[in-house]
mmCIF file of C-alpha atoms in Angstrom:
data_model
loop_
_atom_site.group_PDB
_atom_site.id
_atom_site.type_symbol
_atom_site.label_atom_id
_atom_site.label_comp_id
_atom_site.label_asym_id
_atom_site.label_seq_id
_atom_site.Cartn_x
_atom_site.Cartn_y
_atom_site.Cartn_z
ATOM 1 C CA MET A 50 73.413 93.109 -26.613
ATOM 2 C CA GLU A 51 71.886 90.143 -26.058
ATOM 3 C CA SER A 52 68.692 89.625 -24.606
ATOM 4 C CA PRO A 53 68.587 87.708 -21.257
ATOM 5 C CA SER A 54 67.457 84.804 -21.028
ATOM 6 C CA PRO A 55 63.841 84.064 -19.427
ATOM 7 C CA VAL A 56 63.879 81.813 -16.559
ATOM 8 C CA ARG A 57 62.370 78.864 -18.453
ATOM 9 C CA ILE A 58 59.970 76.596 -16.388
ATOM 10 C CA LEU A 59 57.887 73.130 -17.017
ATOM 11 C CA THR A 60 54.849 71.937 -15.474
ATOM 12 C CA VAL A 61 54.666 68.345 -16.988
ATOM 13 C CA CYS A 62 52.176 65.229 -16.320
ATOM 14 C CA THR A 63 50.146 62.299 -18.231
ATOM 15 C CA GLY A 64 48.485 63.495 -20.993
ATOM 16 C CA ASN A 65 49.085 67.407 -20.785
ATOM 17 C CA ILE A 66 45.145 68.316 -21.414
ATOM 18 C CA CYS A 67 44.451 68.644 -17.809
ATOM 19 C CA ARG A 68 46.943 69.683 -14.772
ATOM 20 C CA SER A 69 50.056 70.811 -16.697
ATOM 21 C CA PRO A 70 48.450 73.055 -18.918
ATOM 22 C CA VAL A 71 46.154 74.691 -15.859
ATOM 23 C CA ALA A 72 49.822 75.351 -14.549
ATOM 24 C CA GLU A 73 51.449 76.533 -17.269
ATOM 25 C CA ARG A 74 49.188 78.346 -18.437
ATOM 26 C CA LEU A 75 48.267 80.188 -14.761
ATOM 27 C CA LEU A 76 52.165 80.730 -13.815
ATOM 28 C CA GLN A 77 52.894 82.190 -16.910
ATOM 29 C CA ALA A 78 50.127 84.885 -16.393
ATOM 30 C CA GLY A 79 50.643 85.811 -12.902
ATOM 31 C CA LEU A 80 54.229 85.888 -13.712
ATOM 32 C CA ASP A 81 53.621 88.083 -16.836
ATOM 33 C CA GLN A 82 52.666 90.442 -14.060
ATOM 34 C CA VAL A 83 55.767 89.748 -11.796
ATOM 35 C CA LEU A 84 57.898 90.294 -15.047
ATOM 36 C CA PRO A 85 57.266 90.667 -17.910
ATOM 37 C CA GLY A 86 59.423 88.743 -20.206
ATOM 38 C CA GLY A 87 60.574 87.290 -17.405
ATOM 39 C CA PHE A 88 58.997 84.080 -17.653
ATOM 40 C CA GLU A 89 58.898 80.979 -19.970
ATOM 41 C CA VAL A 90 55.867 78.487 -18.797
ATOM 42 C CA ARG A 91 55.737 75.335 -21.181
ATOM 43 C CA SER A 92 54.537 72.200 -20.254
ATOM 44 C CA ALA A 93 54.040 68.391 -21.694
ATOM 45 C CA GLY A 94 53.395 65.012 -20.646
ATOM 46 C CA THR A 95 55.161 61.966 -20.118
ATOM 47 C CA ARG A 96 52.419 60.001 -22.392
ATOM 48 C CA ALA A 97 50.847 63.225 -24.301
ATOM 49 C CA MET A 98 47.325 63.344 -26.151
ATOM 50 C CA VAL A 99 49.884 64.942 -28.502
ATOM 51 C CA GLY A 100 47.875 67.775 -30.724
ATOM 52 C CA ASP A 101 44.843 68.101 -28.429
ATOM 53 C CA PRO A 102 43.412 71.389 -26.834
ATOM 54 C CA VAL A 103 43.089 71.514 -23.202
ATOM 55 C CA GLN A 104 39.516 69.813 -21.885
ATOM 56 C CA PRO A 105 37.188 71.804 -21.276
ATOM 57 C CA LEU A 106 36.891 71.932 -17.797
ATOM 58 C CA SER A 107 40.280 72.687 -17.571
ATOM 59 C CA ALA A 108 39.683 75.489 -19.801
ATOM 60 C CA GLY A 109 37.516 76.801 -17.113
ATOM 61 C CA ILE A 110 39.440 76.740 -14.431
ATOM 62 C CA ILE A 111 41.918 78.435 -16.579
ATOM 63 C CA ARG A 112 39.938 81.078 -17.233
ATOM 64 C CA THR A 113 38.339 81.571 -13.985
ATOM 65 C CA PHE A 114 41.619 83.009 -12.520
ATOM 66 C CA GLY A 115 42.596 85.149 -15.898
ATOM 67 C CA GLY A 116 44.231 83.299 -18.032
ATOM 68 C CA THR A 117 43.450 81.584 -21.535
ATOM 69 C CA ALA A 118 43.409 78.070 -22.449
ATOM 70 C CA ASP A 119 43.695 79.504 -26.603
ATOM 71 C CA GLY A 120 46.141 78.100 -28.923
ATOM 72 C CA PHE A 121 46.743 75.467 -26.477
ATOM 73 C CA ALA A 122 48.208 71.837 -28.309
ATOM 74 C CA ALA A 123 49.084 69.189 -25.872
ATOM 75 C CA ARG A 124 52.938 68.146 -26.511
ATOM 76 C CA GLN A 125 54.803 64.996 -25.371
ATOM 77 C CA LEU A 126 57.279 65.230 -23.431
ATOM 78 C CA THR A 127 61.039 64.320 -25.039
ATOM 79 C CA GLY A 128 64.856 65.160 -24.096
ATOM 80 C CA LYS A 129 64.932 67.791 -26.658
ATOM 81 C CA ILE A 130 61.892 69.775 -24.335
ATOM 82 C CA LEU A 131 63.757 69.297 -21.075
ATOM 83 C CA ARG A 132 67.202 70.779 -23.448
ATOM 84 C CA LYS A 133 67.134 74.362 -21.455
ATOM 85 C CA VAL A 134 64.743 74.188 -18.995
ATOM 86 C CA ASP A 135 65.381 75.907 -15.521
ATOM 87 C CA LEU A 136 62.960 74.334 -13.433
ATOM 88 C CA VAL A 137 60.303 71.138 -14.116
ATOM 89 C CA LEU A 138 57.457 71.100 -12.263
ATOM 90 C CA THR A 139 55.597 67.716 -12.064
ATOM 91 C CA MET A 140 52.174 66.796 -11.707
ATOM 92 C CA THR A 141 52.913 64.064 -9.451
ATOM 93 C CA SER A 142 55.952 62.144 -7.960
ATOM 94 C CA ALA A 143 55.868 59.588 -10.621
ATOM 95 C CA HIS A 144 55.810 62.253 -13.579
ATOM 96 C CA ARG A 145 59.622 63.504 -11.232
ATOM 97 C CA GLY A 146 60.954 59.818 -12.040
ATOM 98 C CA GLU A 147 59.633 59.649 -15.835
ATOM 99 C CA VAL A 148 61.496 63.433 -16.208
ATOM 100 C CA LEU A 149 64.948 62.001 -14.693
ATOM 101 C CA GLN A 150 63.771 59.222 -16.516
ATOM 102 C CA LEU A 151 65.094 61.066 -19.958
ATOM 103 C CA ASP A 152 67.387 63.006 -18.028
ATOM 104 C CA ALA A 153 69.287 62.148 -14.606
ATOM 105 C CA SER A 154 71.188 66.042 -14.591
ATOM 106 C CA LEU A 155 67.738 67.612 -13.830
ATOM 107 C CA LEU A 156 67.818 65.479 -10.706
ATOM 108 C CA LYS A 157 68.065 68.870 -8.390
ATOM 109 C CA ARG A 158 65.416 70.690 -10.725
ATOM 110 C CA THR A 159 63.040 68.180 -10.555
ATOM 111 C CA PHE A 160 60.101 68.734 -7.899
ATOM 112 C CA THR A 161 56.352 68.057 -7.665
ATOM 113 C CA ILE A 162 54.951 71.585 -7.880
ATOM 114 C CA ARG A 163 53.286 70.389 -4.059
ATOM 115 C CA GLU A 164 56.413 69.846 -3.265
ATOM 116 C CA PHE A 165 58.386 72.820 -4.340
ATOM 117 C CA ALA A 166 55.392 75.112 -3.995
ATOM 118 C CA ARG A 167 55.697 73.976 -0.361
ATOM 119 C CA MET A 168 59.685 75.082 -0.208
ATOM 120 C CA LEU A 169 59.143 78.683 -0.584
ATOM 121 C CA ASP A 170 57.055 79.212 1.880
ATOM 122 C CA VAL A 171 60.178 77.702 3.876
ATOM 123 C CA LEU A 172 62.194 80.252 2.395
ATOM 124 C CA GLU A 173 59.993 82.665 2.374
ATOM 125 C CA GLU A 174 59.386 82.230 6.076
ATOM 126 C CA ARG A 175 63.118 81.994 7.380
ATOM 127 C CA GLU A 176 64.318 84.460 5.073
ATOM 128 C CA GLY A 177 61.741 87.264 5.106
ATOM 129 C CA HIS A 178 61.269 89.117 1.510
ATOM 130 C CA ALA A 179 64.580 90.390 1.451
ATOM 131 C CA GLY A 180 65.515 88.027 -0.772
ATOM 132 C CA GLU A 181 68.394 88.706 -3.113
ATOM 133 C CA GLY A 182 66.836 89.124 -6.418
ATOM 134 C CA GLN A 183 64.515 92.492 -4.162
ATOM 135 C CA GLY A 184 66.576 95.049 -5.305
ATOM 136 C CA THR A 185 68.003 96.374 -2.044
ATOM 137 C CA GLU A 186 71.017 96.711 -2.346
ATOM 138 C CA PRO A 187 72.340 100.829 -3.372
ATOM 139 C CA GLY A 188 72.521 100.731 -6.902
ATOM 140 C CA GLN A 189 69.663 98.803 -8.168
ATOM 141 C CA ALA A 190 67.152 101.058 -7.519
ATOM 142 C CA GLY A 191 67.178 102.044 -11.210
ATOM 143 C CA LEU A 192 67.386 98.897 -12.700
ATOM 144 C CA LEU A 193 67.229 98.879 -16.355
ATOM 145 C CA ASN A 194 64.598 96.638 -18.749
ATOM 146 C CA GLY A 195 67.526 93.882 -19.114
ATOM 147 C CA GLU A 196 69.308 93.881 -16.010
ATOM 148 C CA LYS A 197 66.128 93.108 -14.213
ATOM 149 C CA LEU A 198 65.670 90.119 -16.262
ATOM 150 C CA ALA A 199 69.272 89.071 -15.872
ATOM 151 C CA ALA A 200 68.483 89.970 -12.450
ATOM 152 C CA ASN A 201 65.584 87.606 -12.424
ATOM 153 C CA THR A 202 67.252 84.502 -14.095
ATOM 154 C CA LYS A 203 70.437 84.393 -11.828
ATOM 155 C CA LEU A 204 67.890 84.120 -8.914
ATOM 156 C CA TRP A 205 66.229 81.252 -10.569
ATOM 157 C CA ARG A 206 68.900 79.491 -11.543
ATOM 158 C CA LYS A 207 69.508 79.319 -8.046
ATOM 159 C CA LEU A 208 66.413 78.151 -6.973
ATOM 160 C CA PRO A 209 66.449 75.408 -6.714
ATOM 161 C CA ALA A 210 69.668 74.096 -4.549
ATOM 162 C CA ARG A 211 68.206 77.083 -1.755
ATOM 163 C CA ALA A 212 64.651 75.218 -2.179
ATOM 164 C CA ALA A 213 66.443 72.175 -1.747
ATOM 165 C CA SER A 214 68.348 72.801 1.679
ATOM 166 C CA VAL A 215 64.768 72.766 3.311
ATOM 167 C CA ARG A 216 63.471 70.241 1.389
ATOM 168 C CA HIS A 217 63.876 68.115 5.413
ATOM 169 C CA LEU A 218 61.374 71.516 6.465
ATOM 170 C CA ALA A 219 58.868 70.819 4.266
ATOM 171 C CA LEU A 220 57.512 67.311 4.053
ATOM 172 C CA ALA A 221 54.214 66.447 3.615
ATOM 173 C CA PRO A 222 52.188 64.335 6.222
ATOM 174 C CA GLU A 223 51.054 61.821 3.729
ATOM 175 C CA ALA A 224 53.123 60.684 0.479
ATOM 176 C CA ALA A 225 49.816 61.546 -1.461
ATOM 177 C CA ASP A 226 49.931 65.019 -0.495
ATOM 178 C CA ASN A 227 52.546 65.452 -2.619
ATOM 179 C CA ASP A 228 50.684 65.068 -5.980
ATOM 180 C CA VAL A 229 47.456 66.690 -7.987
ATOM 181 C CA VAL A 230 44.442 64.188 -8.473
ATOM 182 C CA ASP A 231 44.597 63.070 -12.423
ATOM 183 C CA PRO A 232 40.295 64.321 -13.349
ATOM 184 C CA TYR A 233 40.876 62.780 -16.698
ATOM 185 C CA ARG A 234 37.379 61.111 -17.700
ATOM 186 C CA ARG A 235 36.451 61.370 -14.378
ATOM 187 C CA SER A 236 33.403 64.105 -12.676
ATOM 188 C CA PRO A 237 33.676 67.030 -11.957
ATOM 189 C CA GLU A 238 35.025 66.399 -8.690
ATOM 190 C CA TYR A 239 38.159 65.445 -9.284
ATOM 191 C CA TYR A 240 38.137 68.594 -11.624
ATOM 192 C CA HIS A 241 37.337 70.420 -8.443
ATOM 193 C CA GLN A 242 40.062 68.585 -6.680
ATOM 194 C CA MET A 243 42.378 69.021 -8.521
ATOM 195 C CA GLU A 244 41.650 72.505 -8.500
ATOM 196 C CA ASP A 245 41.803 72.513 -4.691
ATOM 197 C CA GLU A 246 45.322 71.227 -5.034
ATOM 198 C CA LEU A 247 46.687 73.081 -7.565
ATOM 199 C CA ALA A 248 45.691 76.555 -6.859
ATOM 200 C CA PRO A 249 47.370 76.855 -3.423
ATOM 201 C CA SER A 250 51.060 76.004 -4.965
ATOM 202 C CA ILE A 251 49.904 78.256 -7.956
ATOM 203 C CA ILE A 252 49.452 81.409 -5.743
ATOM 204 C CA SER A 253 52.934 80.797 -3.507
ATOM 205 C CA ILE A 254 54.948 80.340 -6.751
ATOM 206 C CA LEU A 255 53.710 83.690 -7.995
ATOM 207 C CA ARG A 256 53.349 85.209 -4.127
ATOM 208 C CA PHE A 257 57.400 84.333 -3.654
ATOM 209 C CA ALA A 258 58.145 85.689 -7.260
ATOM 210 C CA ARG A 259 56.568 89.002 -6.630
ATOM 211 C CA LEU A 260 58.306 89.435 -3.820
ATOM 212 C CA ASN A 261 61.661 88.435 -4.674
ATOM 213 C CA ALA A 262 61.623 90.649 -8.222
ATOM 214 C CA PRO A 263 64.049 92.624 -9.104
ATOM 215 C CA SER A 264 62.835 96.080 -7.756
#
């Protein structure tokens, strides 16, 4: 039997060396704990510093939260990269616009990461923890690994539409609250700000994944 496809998530920023690698590596590390093999998280930049490693201060943030920056090389966002992605999480609203210029079909699957996390928080509040991927139905307690992966992929492919349905309940007080600050070539304080803006969103996404993972 052919192995089920993992959920493919792409994080996007400008240079692909500060913000989106942090989101990529920490989401991947956390999601691997939720369901090994269930998620494939990558990143790209709209004006990437192609081939560059993660910036040292960003790499430090990744390590602090239990991820690794090893083996990373920045890459340019292209239509080909976007072709098989289930969910795009951008660092700013402007990045979202640039993604949609490359592939307008991703309109309903592309969000800023902070906006998406707020939507998941609303879904969790409204639906409780027994989401459709929770595995509470009779006969699901003994799901084989392949069935778990298939059920998880099905859940996450439906998730953008579910999230968008509560967008009106997850609006940011200010438009800037949808964005993650760009710390490139700036003082360490901006890296701390980036961490403060990214970390809660990553935690919300990982919590949602854990609470809705197939049993």
